[in-house]
Amino acid sequence: MAASNATAERLTGIAGDVKAIADYHVFPLLLESVLYALFTVLVVYYCVQYWQDTRRVRGIFVVSMCLYAACSLAWALDVCLLWLELYHFVPGRLSLVDPDGAVDQTLAGFDTKSVAANVLLVHGICESVINPPAFAIRFNASLNGKASIILITIALSSTTIAQIFATGLMARKAWEHRRAIRQLPQMRTSPKQIGLVTVLYIVIETGIIYTILWIVCLLLHDRILGERGYQWSTYWMCQIAGIYPTLIVVIVSLRTSMLERSNTDSVCLDDGPLCFATTANDSDVLHVTVKQELSIGTVEHTYPCD
């Protein structure tokens, strides 16, 4: 009777462990794998555009490849963690080959190191993209306990604050150019679809959604939604931190950047001298010559007035 009770308790514990693995690792890894696949497609598309482009910026390309390599490493760590759980932890619980719990301790240690590595990797990615790193983090033999929690909290908080500051600056600049372009008569009569696309580009480029995701990740790290929310945030945020900067690079490389186009439009909006003239052969046709002072010199455009 005592043996049957022990067996029932053991099976109940194993069932709870399997459920925890599914909730905290299997399903989050599926989401991370989907994001990683999207990131791979985006990187392949960017590589094709890069080799076809005549104006190549090697520095940005190298940074983008480093982002992809870092996210690949984080995804590989999570896959390795799940492999250890399914092929070592669960069979060990079923066969009782590890009565001292050495596998449990090894797995717990690897889990802690994997989470800490992912968070610090995300922090490093975002710091290198948003602003130059102002300090180096040294964490020898401190991946467990309160030191690890404080370290990860500081990393996430500093990156979130930097992202909010950068988003505010870009949003202000984008809004100023948006208001200037809307003053044009042709923009006043444009269809609403064009305005919606412009707003969508501005939301993407300024990083408003990205900042909101960082704030949500910081709250989840403090376990606002419990342990499940914390575990999920360590999976999807690492891939998002690599996808979003690369997406901005692709948008700019396609010459569809609203911020870049607004800078060009602001130059064209500058007042320039207007000259009215008639042709020598046809005095009845009126032409308008517009002179623009650009960085490459003075450019004249002559337009016939019907």
Tab-separated table of C-alpha atoms in Angstrom:
chain	number	residue	atom	x	y	z
A	1	MET	CA	0.000	0.000	0.000
A	2	ALA	CA	2.830	2.348	0.885
A	3	ALA	CA	4.589	1.462	-2.384
A	4	SER	CA	1.477	2.231	-4.405
A	5	ASN	CA	1.104	5.595	-2.680
A	6	ALA	CA	4.752	6.424	-3.381
A	7	THR	CA	4.290	5.437	-7.005
A	8	ALA	CA	1.184	7.594	-7.303
A	9	GLU	CA	2.979	10.580	-5.778
A	10	ARG	CA	5.931	10.024	-8.082
A	11	LEU	CA	3.713	9.848	-11.146
A	12	THR	CA	1.902	12.992	-10.024
A	13	GLY	CA	5.247	14.785	-9.646
A	14	ILE	CA	6.387	13.612	-13.074
A	15	ALA	CA	3.106	14.796	-14.624
A	16	GLY	CA	3.629	18.207	-13.024
A	17	ASP	CA	7.188	18.347	-14.370
A	18	VAL	CA	6.043	17.481	-17.894
A	19	LYS	CA	3.326	20.139	-17.725
A	20	ALA	CA	5.873	22.699	-16.515
A	21	ILE	CA	8.213	21.800	-19.378
A	22	ALA	CA	5.370	22.244	-21.862
A	23	ASP	CA	4.248	25.583	-20.382
A	24	TYR	CA	7.656	27.113	-19.748
A	25	HIS	CA	9.788	25.706	-22.571
A	26	VAL	CA	7.988	23.802	-25.353
A	27	PHE	CA	5.327	26.360	-26.302
A	28	PRO	CA	7.581	29.410	-25.768
A	29	LEU	CA	10.205	27.726	-27.953
A	30	LEU	CA	7.595	27.225	-30.679
A	31	LEU	CA	6.880	30.960	-30.624
A	32	GLU	CA	10.590	31.741	-30.641
A	33	SER	CA	11.114	29.357	-33.566
A	34	VAL	CA	8.403	31.115	-35.579
A	35	LEU	CA	10.015	34.499	-34.876
A	36	TYR	CA	13.436	33.084	-35.718
A	37	ALA	CA	12.088	31.753	-39.033
A	38	LEU	CA	10.666	35.189	-39.870
A	39	PHE	CA	13.987	36.736	-38.915
A	40	THR	CA	15.773	34.304	-41.231
A	41	VAL	CA	13.516	35.243	-44.152
A	42	LEU	CA	14.088	38.926	-43.416
A	43	VAL	CA	17.864	38.452	-43.318
A	44	VAL	CA	17.872	36.507	-46.599
A	45	TYR	CA	15.815	39.252	-48.248
A	46	TYR	CA	18.160	41.907	-46.869
A	47	CYS	CA	21.212	40.025	-48.162
A	48	VAL	CA	19.701	39.862	-51.655
A	49	GLN	CA	18.917	43.590	-51.556
A	50	TYR	CA	22.397	44.329	-50.245
A	51	TRP	CA	24.187	42.568	-53.095
A	52	GLN	CA	21.899	44.195	-55.678
A	53	ASP	CA	22.334	47.673	-54.241
A	54	THR	CA	25.023	49.887	-55.734
A	55	ARG	CA	25.391	51.944	-52.557
A	56	ARG	CA	26.460	49.363	-50.010
A	57	VAL	CA	27.033	50.297	-46.394
A	58	ARG	CA	29.251	47.533	-45.080
A	59	GLY	CA	29.098	48.629	-41.442
A	60	ILE	CA	25.307	48.347	-41.222
A	61	PHE	CA	25.418	44.990	-42.994
A	62	VAL	CA	27.976	43.647	-40.510
A	63	VAL	CA	25.879	44.845	-37.546
A	64	SER	CA	22.783	43.177	-39.004
A	65	MET	CA	24.640	39.905	-39.456
A	66	CYS	CA	25.907	40.124	-35.874
A	67	LEU	CA	22.313	40.573	-34.703
A	68	TYR	CA	21.268	37.478	-36.598
A	69	ALA	CA	24.210	35.467	-35.243
A	70	ALA	CA	23.393	36.514	-31.667
A	71	CYS	CA	19.727	35.565	-32.042
A	72	SER	CA	20.753	32.251	-33.596
A	73	LEU	CA	22.945	31.550	-30.579
A	74	ALA	CA	20.086	32.368	-28.182
A	75	TRP	CA	17.708	30.099	-30.112
A	76	ALA	CA	20.306	27.292	-30.067
A	77	LEU	CA	20.672	27.649	-26.268
A	78	ASP	CA	16.925	27.271	-25.808
A	79	VAL	CA	16.828	24.220	-28.083
A	80	CYS	CA	19.701	22.663	-26.112
A	81	LEU	CA	17.866	23.352	-22.848
A	82	LEU	CA	14.705	21.637	-24.106
A	83	TRP	CA	16.771	18.689	-25.374
A	84	LEU	CA	18.311	18.226	-21.919
A	85	GLU	CA	14.900	18.289	-20.289
A	86	LEU	CA	13.282	15.798	-22.661
A	87	TYR	CA	16.183	13.364	-23.039
A	88	HIS	CA	17.771	13.514	-19.578
A	89	PHE	CA	15.477	15.047	-16.995
A	90	VAL	CA	12.220	13.212	-17.779
A	91	PRO	CA	13.836	9.758	-18.361
A	92	GLY	CA	15.809	10.234	-15.157
A	93	ARG	CA	12.629	10.818	-13.179
A	94	LEU	CA	11.030	7.737	-14.688
A	95	SER	CA	13.932	5.342	-14.106
A	96	LEU	CA	15.194	6.676	-10.773
A	97	VAL	CA	18.802	6.530	-12.002
A	98	ASP	CA	19.574	9.818	-10.303
A	99	PRO	CA	18.452	9.574	-6.682
A	100	ASP	CA	20.741	12.383	-5.537
A	101	GLY	CA	19.239	14.888	-7.934
A	102	ALA	CA	22.475	15.651	-9.812
A	103	VAL	CA	20.613	15.911	-13.115
A	104	ASP	CA	18.097	18.278	-11.555
A	105	GLN	CA	20.870	20.526	-10.244
A	106	THR	CA	22.725	20.492	-13.566
A	107	LEU	CA	19.548	21.269	-15.476
A	108	ALA	CA	18.597	24.064	-13.075
A	109	GLY	CA	22.064	25.570	-13.381
A	110	PHE	CA	21.936	25.411	-17.185
A	111	ASP	CA	18.450	26.924	-17.169
A	112	THR	CA	19.635	29.862	-15.054
A	113	LYS	CA	22.680	30.422	-17.261
A	114	SER	CA	20.542	30.201	-20.403
A	115	VAL	CA	18.047	32.782	-19.150
A	116	ALA	CA	20.824	35.104	-17.969
A	117	ALA	CA	22.684	34.721	-21.269
A	118	ASN	CA	19.539	35.493	-23.267
A	119	VAL	CA	18.732	38.592	-21.250
A	120	LEU	CA	22.293	39.898	-21.359
A	121	LEU	CA	22.394	39.096	-25.081
A	122	VAL	CA	19.223	41.107	-25.665
A	123	HIS	CA	20.672	43.942	-23.586
A	124	GLY	CA	23.874	43.909	-25.623
A	125	ILE	CA	21.985	43.866	-28.929
A	126	CYS	CA	19.817	46.834	-28.052
A	127	GLU	CA	22.623	48.849	-26.473
A	128	SER	CA	24.745	48.414	-29.596
A	129	VAL	CA	21.884	49.563	-31.846
A	130	ILE	CA	20.357	52.378	-29.779
A	131	ASN	CA	23.435	53.921	-28.183
A	132	PRO	CA	27.094	52.952	-27.675
A	133	PRO	CA	27.647	50.824	-24.571
A	134	ALA	CA	28.818	53.013	-21.729
A	135	PHE	CA	29.845	50.240	-19.386
A	136	ALA	CA	30.855	46.593	-19.356
A	137	ILE	CA	29.071	43.959	-17.290
A	138	ARG	CA	31.203	41.426	-15.435
A	139	PHE	CA	29.321	38.543	-13.835
A	140	ASN	CA	31.790	35.821	-12.847
A	141	ALA	CA	30.228	33.251	-10.517
A	142	SER	CA	27.154	35.412	-9.915
A	143	LEU	CA	24.492	33.804	-12.100
A	144	ASN	CA	22.531	32.532	-9.117
A	145	GLY	CA	20.689	34.301	-6.344
A	146	LYS	CA	19.985	37.986	-5.874
A	147	ALA	CA	23.036	39.117	-7.856
A	148	SER	CA	21.604	37.577	-11.026
A	149	ILE	CA	18.186	39.185	-10.468
A	150	ILE	CA	19.717	42.617	-9.850
A	151	LEU	CA	21.989	42.287	-12.879
A	152	ILE	CA	19.185	41.296	-15.238
A	153	THR	CA	16.880	44.021	-13.867
A	154	ILE	CA	19.520	46.698	-14.409
A	155	ALA	CA	20.155	45.448	-17.943
A	156	LEU	CA	16.481	45.471	-18.912
A	157	SER	CA	15.752	48.799	-17.189
A	158	SER	CA	18.665	50.661	-18.786
A	159	THR	CA	17.804	49.346	-22.239
A	160	THR	CA	14.120	50.248	-21.807
A	161	ILE	CA	14.976	53.796	-20.692
A	162	ALA	CA	17.358	54.235	-23.639
A	163	GLN	CA	14.686	52.967	-26.030
A	164	ILE	CA	12.054	55.347	-24.640
A	165	PHE	CA	14.453	58.293	-24.988
A	166	ALA	CA	15.411	57.381	-28.570
A	167	THR	CA	11.769	56.814	-29.531
A	168	GLY	CA	10.794	60.220	-28.172
A	169	LEU	CA	13.452	61.988	-30.237
A	170	MET	CA	12.573	60.168	-33.466
A	171	ALA	CA	8.823	60.568	-32.937
A	172	ARG	CA	9.223	64.330	-32.458
A	173	LYS	CA	11.283	64.685	-35.644
A	174	ALA	CA	8.901	62.494	-37.649
A	175	TRP	CA	5.859	64.439	-36.442
A	176	GLU	CA	7.446	67.795	-37.373
A	177	HIS	CA	8.192	66.614	-40.919
A	178	ARG	CA	4.750	65.051	-41.151
A	179	ARG	CA	3.091	68.370	-40.324
A	180	ALA	CA	5.268	70.210	-42.876
A	181	ILE	CA	4.389	67.781	-45.660
A	182	ARG	CA	0.667	67.938	-44.852
A	183	GLN	CA	0.722	71.664	-45.630
A	184	LEU	CA	1.229	70.922	-49.330
A	185	PRO	CA	-1.947	71.276	-51.438
A	186	GLN	CA	-1.476	67.889	-53.104
A	187	MET	CA	-1.195	66.206	-49.720
A	188	ARG	CA	-4.440	67.793	-48.540
A	189	THR	CA	-6.347	66.145	-51.378
A	190	SER	CA	-4.576	62.780	-51.158
A	191	PRO	CA	-6.650	59.715	-50.266
A	192	LYS	CA	-6.812	58.518	-46.691
A	193	GLN	CA	-5.055	55.275	-47.576
A	194	ILE	CA	-1.819	57.166	-48.242
A	195	GLY	CA	-2.093	58.876	-44.869
A	196	LEU	CA	-2.623	55.560	-43.113
A	197	VAL	CA	0.422	54.045	-44.802
A	198	THR	CA	2.498	57.058	-43.803
A	199	VAL	CA	1.376	56.786	-40.183
A	200	LEU	CA	2.168	53.050	-40.236
A	201	TYR	CA	5.682	53.746	-41.482
A	202	ILE	CA	6.191	56.392	-38.812
A	203	VAL	CA	4.981	54.042	-36.067
A	204	ILE	CA	7.401	51.356	-37.258
A	205	GLU	CA	10.406	53.613	-37.775
A	206	THR	CA	10.116	55.593	-34.576
A	207	GLY	CA	9.995	52.387	-32.557
A	208	ILE	CA	6.760	53.084	-30.671
A	209	ILE	CA	5.649	49.442	-30.813
A	210	TYR	CA	9.191	48.322	-29.992
A	211	THR	CA	9.242	50.548	-26.899
A	212	ILE	CA	5.878	49.196	-25.747
A	213	LEU	CA	7.196	45.635	-26.111
A	214	TRP	CA	10.229	46.517	-24.004
A	215	ILE	CA	8.032	47.971	-21.264
A	216	VAL	CA	5.867	44.831	-21.325
A	217	CYS	CA	9.007	42.671	-21.144
A	218	LEU	CA	10.271	44.627	-18.132
A	219	LEU	CA	6.934	44.190	-16.355
A	220	LEU	CA	6.858	40.478	-17.156
A	221	HIS	CA	10.364	40.120	-15.792
A	222	ASP	CA	9.062	41.413	-12.472
A	223	ARG	CA	6.515	38.579	-12.676
A	224	ILE	CA	3.470	40.833	-12.952
A	225	LEU	CA	1.702	37.982	-14.795
A	226	GLY	CA	3.354	35.222	-12.790
A	227	GLU	CA	6.055	32.736	-13.614
A	228	ARG	CA	4.592	31.831	-16.991
A	229	GLY	CA	4.756	35.402	-18.274
A	230	TYR	CA	8.362	35.690	-17.104
A	231	GLN	CA	9.411	32.498	-18.866
A	232	TRP	CA	7.676	33.471	-22.111
A	233	SER	CA	9.259	36.953	-22.137
A	234	THR	CA	12.773	35.484	-22.081
A	235	TYR	CA	12.006	33.620	-25.324
A	236	TRP	CA	10.254	36.089	-27.615
A	237	MET	CA	11.999	39.317	-26.638
A	238	CYS	CA	15.422	38.143	-27.753
A	239	GLN	CA	14.188	37.531	-31.305
A	240	ILE	CA	12.199	40.777	-31.390
A	241	ALA	CA	15.347	42.674	-30.336
A	242	GLY	CA	17.069	41.340	-33.443
A	243	ILE	CA	14.158	41.574	-35.880
A	244	TYR	CA	13.155	45.195	-35.266
A	245	PRO	CA	16.508	46.912	-35.996
A	246	THR	CA	16.986	44.728	-39.075
A	247	LEU	CA	13.480	45.647	-40.271
A	248	ILE	CA	14.357	49.350	-40.023
A	249	VAL	CA	17.532	48.743	-42.043
A	250	VAL	CA	15.523	46.956	-44.746
A	251	ILE	CA	12.980	49.790	-44.911
A	252	VAL	CA	15.726	52.367	-45.338
A	253	SER	CA	17.517	50.231	-47.940
A	254	LEU	CA	14.287	50.077	-49.973
A	255	ARG	CA	14.191	53.910	-50.051
A	256	THR	CA	10.724	53.837	-48.478
A	257	SER	CA	11.741	55.392	-45.171
A	258	MET	CA	9.304	58.116	-44.173
A	259	LEU	CA	11.990	59.902	-42.172
A	260	GLU	CA	14.440	59.809	-45.079
A	261	ARG	CA	11.810	60.949	-47.568
A	262	SER	CA	10.662	63.712	-45.241
A	263	ASN	CA	14.213	65.047	-45.098
A	264	THR	CA	14.323	65.111	-48.895
A	265	ASP	CA	10.892	66.718	-49.095
A	266	SER	CA	11.877	69.369	-46.578
A	267	VAL	CA	14.679	70.440	-48.946
A	268	CYS	CA	12.235	70.652	-51.823
A	269	LEU	CA	9.877	72.726	-49.689
A	270	ASP	CA	12.469	75.505	-49.324
A	271	ASP	CA	11.479	78.702	-51.080
A	272	GLY	CA	13.463	79.363	-54.249
A	273	PRO	CA	13.427	82.108	-56.877
A	274	LEU	CA	10.847	81.809	-59.638
A	275	CYS	CA	11.590	83.080	-63.142
A	276	PHE	CA	8.920	83.470	-65.816
A	277	ALA	CA	10.131	83.266	-69.404
A	278	THR	CA	8.919	82.640	-72.935
A	279	THR	CA	10.590	80.563	-75.591
A	280	ALA	CA	12.185	82.186	-78.616
A	281	ASN	CA	10.260	80.086	-81.112
A	282	ASP	CA	6.856	80.133	-79.459
A	283	SER	CA	6.079	83.279	-77.521
A	284	ASP	CA	2.577	82.103	-76.722
A	285	VAL	CA	3.777	79.303	-74.427
A	286	LEU	CA	4.627	80.364	-70.883
A	287	HIS	CA	7.257	78.479	-68.906
A	288	VAL	CA	8.162	78.594	-65.231
A	289	THR	CA	11.745	78.078	-64.145
A	290	VAL	CA	12.353	77.008	-60.566
A	291	LYS	CA	15.834	77.347	-59.085
A	292	GLN	CA	16.707	75.260	-56.043
A	293	GLU	CA	19.824	75.619	-53.949
A	294	LEU	CA	20.933	72.090	-53.087
A	295	SER	CA	24.109	70.707	-51.567
A	296	ILE	CA	25.358	69.708	-55.033
A	297	GLY	CA	24.737	73.166	-56.483
A	298	THR	CA	21.936	75.128	-58.109
A	299	VAL	CA	19.400	73.056	-60.012
A	300	GLU	CA	16.952	74.616	-62.467
A	301	HIS	CA	13.659	73.023	-63.497
A	302	THR	CA	11.559	74.476	-66.335
A	303	TYR	CA	7.875	73.570	-66.533
A	304	PRO	CA	5.385	74.578	-69.254
A	305	CYS	CA	2.242	76.275	-68.010
A	306	ASP	CA	-0.820	75.245	-69.961
